[in-house]
Amino acid sequence: MGEATVKSLEGRTAATPSPMQDGGGVRARLRAPRRPRIWFEILLIGVSYWTYSLIRNAVPEQKAQALRNADWIWQAEESLGLAFEQSVNHAVNSVTWLIVSMNYYYATLHFIVTIGVLVWLYRWQPGRYAASRTVLFATTGVALVGYYLYPLAPPRLMNGQNFVDTVLVHHTWGSMASGNLKNMSNQYAAMPSMHIGWSLWSGLIIFALATAPWARILGLLYPAATLVVIVATANHFWLDAVGGMICLAFGFTVSYFWYGSLPQGLPALVGPTLPLARRGADKAGPPPSESEAEAETETDRDPAAPAEKVSSGT
């Protein structure tokens, strides 16, 4: 009787290298969706916000020019028949519990919701985190240009317009630019409104990526409520909100050109969190490694098919 010999399978499927990996260069590797690193993101966000605050508050407080610009904005809104800020400010100020709540809303949710959305993206949408964060950073960065080029006094600081500074009147901690905290912040950096820029970023990200209907509805309501708050507290004109929207559009444009897609067009999961079967189906995701591809091939093969060919020699 002869000796048994084993022949391995021919034509085993090999992993096809991605153009992004096979010579796309440094930029292509940076653009590829990947799982963010927590220590790097915390450091990046901390340094970025510190730099933003430093630059924003270092912009000279051009009071005279800021007041002239505020007068021009007010006149422009009157010419459009949309100078409603004072009416809203006085109406809401007459309801103490409501305006006090709005003061605290203005002071806190701006940070809480934005950070909360970043944490949610990091934990459950890691493949879309970097693109979404890029939108936020680009939006905030271009806003600094607006603060420098167009100093603008908020309505509550205008001369002769009888706006109510709701933080001062109701003795609430509601704005870094009012009361005892006013010397810590540039009071004449109202255009564009980053309360609108950040809240609209949060709302659109939630609306685009959340699956629960109630979450998507809240995503749309949040920036709308923020618009009411910034007007009612006399911290912004509605045209400041338009400026914030323009900055956000710039942020989305930067992210789109860098990643080649809006955040929702990228894979939600990447790296070790993405099942191999989904990697094959999701063309937007990175390809599996060679070892993973071989393991997947073995798993997907028909169990009834023979794994080996055995022939007997005589």
Coordinates of C-alpha atoms in Angstrom, one line a residue:
M1 CA 0.0 0.0 0.0
G2 CA 1.4 3.3 -0.9
E3 CA 2.0 6.4 1.1
A4 CA -0.8 9.1 1.5
T5 CA -0.1 12.5 0.2
V6 CA -2.0 15.8 1.0
K7 CA -2.5 18.5 -1.6
S8 CA -3.5 21.9 -0.5
L9 CA -6.4 23.8 -2.0
E10 CA -5.6 25.7 -5.1
G11 CA -6.8 29.2 -5.8
R12 CA -7.4 30.3 -2.3
T13 CA -8.7 33.9 -2.3
A14 CA -6.1 36.4 -1.1
A15 CA -6.8 39.9 0.3
T16 CA -6.7 42.5 -2.4
P17 CA -4.6 45.5 -1.3
S18 CA -6.5 48.8 -1.0
P19 CA -5.3 51.7 -3.2
M20 CA -5.3 53.7 0.0
Q21 CA -2.8 51.2 1.5
D22 CA -0.9 50.4 -1.7
G23 CA 0.6 53.8 -2.4
G24 CA -2.0 56.4 -1.4
G25 CA 0.7 58.1 0.8
V26 CA 0.5 59.8 4.1
R27 CA -2.6 61.8 3.3
A28 CA -4.6 58.7 2.3
R29 CA -3.6 56.9 5.5
L30 CA -4.7 60.0 7.5
R31 CA -8.0 60.1 5.7
A32 CA -8.8 56.4 6.3
P33 CA -11.5 55.9 9.0
R34 CA -9.9 54.5 12.1
R35 CA -10.7 54.1 15.8
P36 CA -9.7 57.3 17.7
R37 CA -7.4 57.1 20.7
I38 CA -8.9 58.4 23.9
W39 CA -5.8 60.1 25.2
F40 CA -5.1 61.9 22.0
E41 CA -8.6 63.1 21.6
I42 CA -8.8 64.5 25.2
L43 CA -5.5 66.3 24.7
L44 CA -6.5 67.6 21.3
I45 CA -9.9 68.9 22.5
G46 CA -8.3 70.5 25.6
V47 CA -5.5 72.2 23.7
S48 CA -7.9 73.3 20.9
Y49 CA -10.4 74.9 23.3
W50 CA -7.7 76.6 25.3
T51 CA -6.2 78.0 22.0
Y52 CA -9.7 79.1 20.8
S53 CA -10.4 80.9 24.1
L54 CA -7.0 82.5 24.1
I55 CA -7.3 83.8 20.6
R56 CA -10.9 84.9 21.0
N57 CA -10.2 86.8 24.1
A58 CA -6.9 88.3 22.7
V59 CA -8.8 90.0 19.9
P60 CA -8.8 93.7 20.8
E61 CA -12.2 94.8 22.3
Q62 CA -12.9 97.5 19.7
K63 CA -15.8 98.9 21.6
A64 CA -16.6 101.9 19.3
Q65 CA -16.5 99.8 16.1
A66 CA -18.4 97.0 17.7
L67 CA -21.2 99.4 18.7
R68 CA -21.3 100.9 15.2
N69 CA -21.6 97.4 13.8
A70 CA -24.4 96.5 16.2
D71 CA -26.3 99.6 15.1
W72 CA -25.8 98.6 11.4
I73 CA -27.0 95.1 12.1
W74 CA -30.1 96.4 13.9
Q75 CA -30.9 98.8 11.1
A76 CA -30.5 96.1 8.5
E77 CA -32.9 93.9 10.4
E78 CA -35.4 96.7 10.7
S79 CA -35.2 97.3 7.0
L80 CA -36.0 93.6 6.5
G81 CA -38.9 93.9 9.0
L82 CA -37.2 91.2 11.1
A83 CA -35.9 93.2 14.1
F84 CA -37.8 91.1 16.7
E85 CA -35.0 90.6 19.2
Q86 CA -36.2 93.3 21.6
S87 CA -39.8 92.1 21.7
V88 CA -38.6 88.5 22.4
N89 CA -36.2 89.7 25.1
H90 CA -38.8 91.8 26.9
A91 CA -41.6 89.1 26.6
V92 CA -39.4 86.3 28.0
N93 CA -37.9 88.5 30.7
S94 CA -41.3 89.0 32.2
V95 CA -41.5 85.3 33.0
T96 CA -38.9 84.9 35.7
W97 CA -38.6 81.1 35.8
L98 CA -38.4 80.9 32.0
I99 CA -35.7 83.5 31.6
V100 CA -33.6 82.2 34.5
S101 CA -33.8 78.8 32.9
M102 CA -32.6 80.2 29.6
N103 CA -29.7 82.0 31.4
Y104 CA -28.5 78.6 32.7
Y105 CA -29.2 77.0 29.3
Y106 CA -27.0 79.6 27.6
A107 CA -24.2 79.0 30.2
T108 CA -24.1 75.2 30.3
L109 CA -25.7 73.3 27.4
H110 CA -23.3 74.9 24.9
F111 CA -20.6 72.7 26.4
I112 CA -22.5 69.8 27.9
V113 CA -24.3 68.8 24.7
T114 CA -21.3 69.3 22.4
I115 CA -19.0 67.1 24.6
G116 CA -21.8 64.6 25.0
V117 CA -22.1 64.2 21.2
L118 CA -18.3 63.8 20.9
V119 CA -18.4 61.1 23.6
W120 CA -21.3 59.3 21.9
L121 CA -19.5 59.4 18.5
Y122 CA -16.3 58.1 20.1
R123 CA -18.1 55.2 21.8
W124 CA -20.7 54.1 19.2
Q125 CA -19.7 55.7 15.9
P126 CA -15.8 55.6 16.0
G127 CA -15.5 55.5 12.2
R128 CA -17.4 58.8 11.9
Y129 CA -15.8 60.5 14.9
A130 CA -12.8 62.0 13.1
A131 CA -14.8 63.5 10.3
S132 CA -17.4 64.9 12.7
R133 CA -14.7 66.3 14.9
T134 CA -13.1 68.0 11.9
V135 CA -16.3 69.7 11.1
L136 CA -16.5 71.1 14.6
F137 CA -12.9 72.2 14.7
A138 CA -13.0 73.9 11.2
T139 CA -16.3 75.7 12.2
T140 CA -14.7 77.0 15.4
G141 CA -11.5 78.0 13.7
V142 CA -13.1 80.1 11.0
A143 CA -15.3 81.8 13.7
L144 CA -12.1 83.3 15.1
V145 CA -11.6 85.1 11.8
G146 CA -15.0 86.6 12.2
Y147 CA -14.3 87.8 15.7
Y148 CA -11.2 89.5 14.5
L149 CA -12.6 91.1 11.3
Y150 CA -16.0 92.0 12.5
P151 CA -16.2 93.1 16.2
L152 CA -19.9 93.2 17.2
A153 CA -21.6 94.2 20.4
P154 CA -24.4 92.0 21.6
P155 CA -27.9 93.6 21.8
R156 CA -27.7 93.9 25.6
L157 CA -24.7 96.3 25.3
M158 CA -26.2 98.6 22.7
N159 CA -26.8 102.2 23.5
G160 CA -30.3 103.5 23.6
Q161 CA -32.1 100.3 22.6
N162 CA -33.4 99.3 26.0
F163 CA -32.5 95.6 25.8
V164 CA -32.5 93.7 29.1
D165 CA -29.3 92.0 30.3
T166 CA -31.1 89.1 31.8
V167 CA -28.1 87.8 33.8
L168 CA -27.6 91.1 35.6
V169 CA -31.3 91.7 36.2
H170 CA -32.0 88.2 37.6
H171 CA -28.5 87.7 39.2
T172 CA -27.9 84.4 37.5
W173 CA -24.7 82.9 36.3
G174 CA -25.7 82.8 32.6
S175 CA -22.9 84.2 30.5
M176 CA -19.2 84.6 30.6
A177 CA -19.7 88.1 29.1
S178 CA -22.0 89.4 31.9
G179 CA -21.8 90.2 35.6
N180 CA -18.7 89.2 37.5
L181 CA -17.3 87.1 34.7
K182 CA -17.4 89.8 32.0
N183 CA -13.6 90.5 32.3
M184 CA -12.8 86.9 31.5
S185 CA -14.3 87.0 28.0
N186 CA -14.3 89.3 25.0
Q187 CA -17.7 91.0 25.1
Y188 CA -17.6 92.2 21.5
A189 CA -17.2 88.8 19.8
A190 CA -20.9 88.2 19.0
M191 CA -20.5 87.5 15.3
P192 CA -20.7 84.6 14.4
S193 CA -22.6 82.8 17.2
M194 CA -20.9 79.6 18.2
H195 CA -23.8 78.8 20.4
I196 CA -25.6 78.3 17.1
G197 CA -22.6 76.8 15.3
W198 CA -22.0 74.1 18.0
S199 CA -25.7 73.4 18.7
L200 CA -26.5 73.0 15.0
W201 CA -23.5 70.7 14.6
S202 CA -24.7 68.6 17.5
G203 CA -28.3 68.6 16.2
L204 CA -27.4 67.6 12.6
I205 CA -25.0 64.9 13.7
I206 CA -27.6 63.4 16.0
F207 CA -30.3 63.6 13.3
A208 CA -28.0 62.0 10.6
L209 CA -26.6 59.2 12.7
A210 CA -29.1 58.4 15.5
T211 CA -31.5 55.6 14.8
A212 CA -34.1 56.3 17.5
P213 CA -36.9 58.7 16.2
W214 CA -37.1 60.6 19.5
A215 CA -33.3 61.2 19.4
R216 CA -33.5 62.6 15.8
I217 CA -36.4 64.9 16.8
L218 CA -34.4 66.2 19.8
G219 CA -31.5 66.7 17.4
L220 CA -33.6 69.1 15.4
L221 CA -35.2 70.8 18.3
Y222 CA -31.9 71.6 20.1
P223 CA -30.5 74.2 17.7
A224 CA -34.0 75.7 17.3
A225 CA -34.3 76.1 21.1
T226 CA -30.8 77.6 21.2
L227 CA -31.8 80.3 18.7
V228 CA -34.7 81.3 21.0
V229 CA -32.3 81.4 24.0
I230 CA -29.6 83.5 22.4
V231 CA -32.2 86.1 21.3
A232 CA -34.2 86.1 24.5
T233 CA -31.2 86.7 26.6
A234 CA -30.0 89.5 24.3
N235 CA -26.7 87.9 23.7
H236 CA -27.0 87.7 19.9
F237 CA -28.9 89.1 16.9
W238 CA -30.5 86.5 14.7
L239 CA -28.0 87.5 12.0
D240 CA -25.3 86.2 14.4
A241 CA -27.0 82.8 14.1
V242 CA -26.7 83.1 10.3
G243 CA -23.0 83.7 10.7
G244 CA -22.7 80.6 12.8
M245 CA -24.5 78.6 10.1
I246 CA -22.1 79.8 7.5
C247 CA -19.2 78.8 9.6
L248 CA -20.7 75.3 10.0
A249 CA -21.2 75.0 6.3
F250 CA -17.5 75.8 5.9
G251 CA -16.7 73.1 8.5
F252 CA -18.7 70.5 6.6
T253 CA -17.0 71.5 3.4
V254 CA -13.5 71.1 4.9
S255 CA -14.4 67.7 6.3
Y256 CA -15.9 66.5 3.0
F257 CA -12.9 67.4 0.9
W258 CA -10.5 65.8 3.4
Y259 CA -12.5 62.5 4.0
G260 CA -14.2 62.4 0.6
S261 CA -17.6 62.0 2.3
L262 CA -19.9 63.6 4.9
P263 CA -19.7 61.8 8.3
Q264 CA -22.8 59.7 7.7
G265 CA -21.3 58.3 4.5
L266 CA -18.4 56.7 6.4
P267 CA -18.5 53.3 8.2
A268 CA -19.8 53.6 11.7
L269 CA -17.4 50.9 13.0
V270 CA -13.7 50.4 12.1
G271 CA -10.8 48.3 13.2
P272 CA -11.3 45.5 15.7
T273 CA -14.9 46.6 16.4
L274 CA -16.1 45.9 12.8
P275 CA -17.2 42.2 12.1
L276 CA -15.4 40.7 9.2
A277 CA -18.6 40.0 7.3
R278 CA -19.5 43.6 7.5
R279 CA -16.1 44.6 6.2
G280 CA -16.7 42.8 3.0
A281 CA -20.2 44.3 2.6
D282 CA -19.2 47.9 3.6
K283 CA -17.1 49.3 0.8
A284 CA -16.5 52.4 2.7
G285 CA -14.6 50.6 5.4
P286 CA -11.0 49.5 5.4
P287 CA -10.1 46.1 4.0
P288 CA -9.3 43.3 6.4
S289 CA -5.7 42.2 6.8
E290 CA -4.3 39.2 5.0
S291 CA -4.7 36.9 8.0
E292 CA -8.2 38.0 8.6
A293 CA -9.1 37.6 4.9
E294 CA -7.8 34.0 5.0
A295 CA -9.8 33.3 8.2
E296 CA -12.9 34.7 6.7
T297 CA -12.4 32.6 3.6
E298 CA -12.2 29.5 5.7
T299 CA -15.3 30.5 7.6
D300 CA -17.4 31.3 4.6
R301 CA -16.5 28.2 2.6
D302 CA -19.3 25.6 2.2
P303 CA -18.9 23.1 5.1
A304 CA -19.9 20.3 2.8
A305 CA -17.0 21.0 0.4
P306 CA -13.9 18.9 1.1
A307 CA -11.1 20.8 2.8
E308 CA -8.4 18.6 1.3
K309 CA -7.8 16.4 -1.6
V310 CA -6.3 13.0 -0.6
S311 CA -4.8 10.7 -3.2
S312 CA -3.1 7.4 -2.6
G313 CA 0.1 6.5 -4.3
T314 CA 0.9 2.8 -5.2

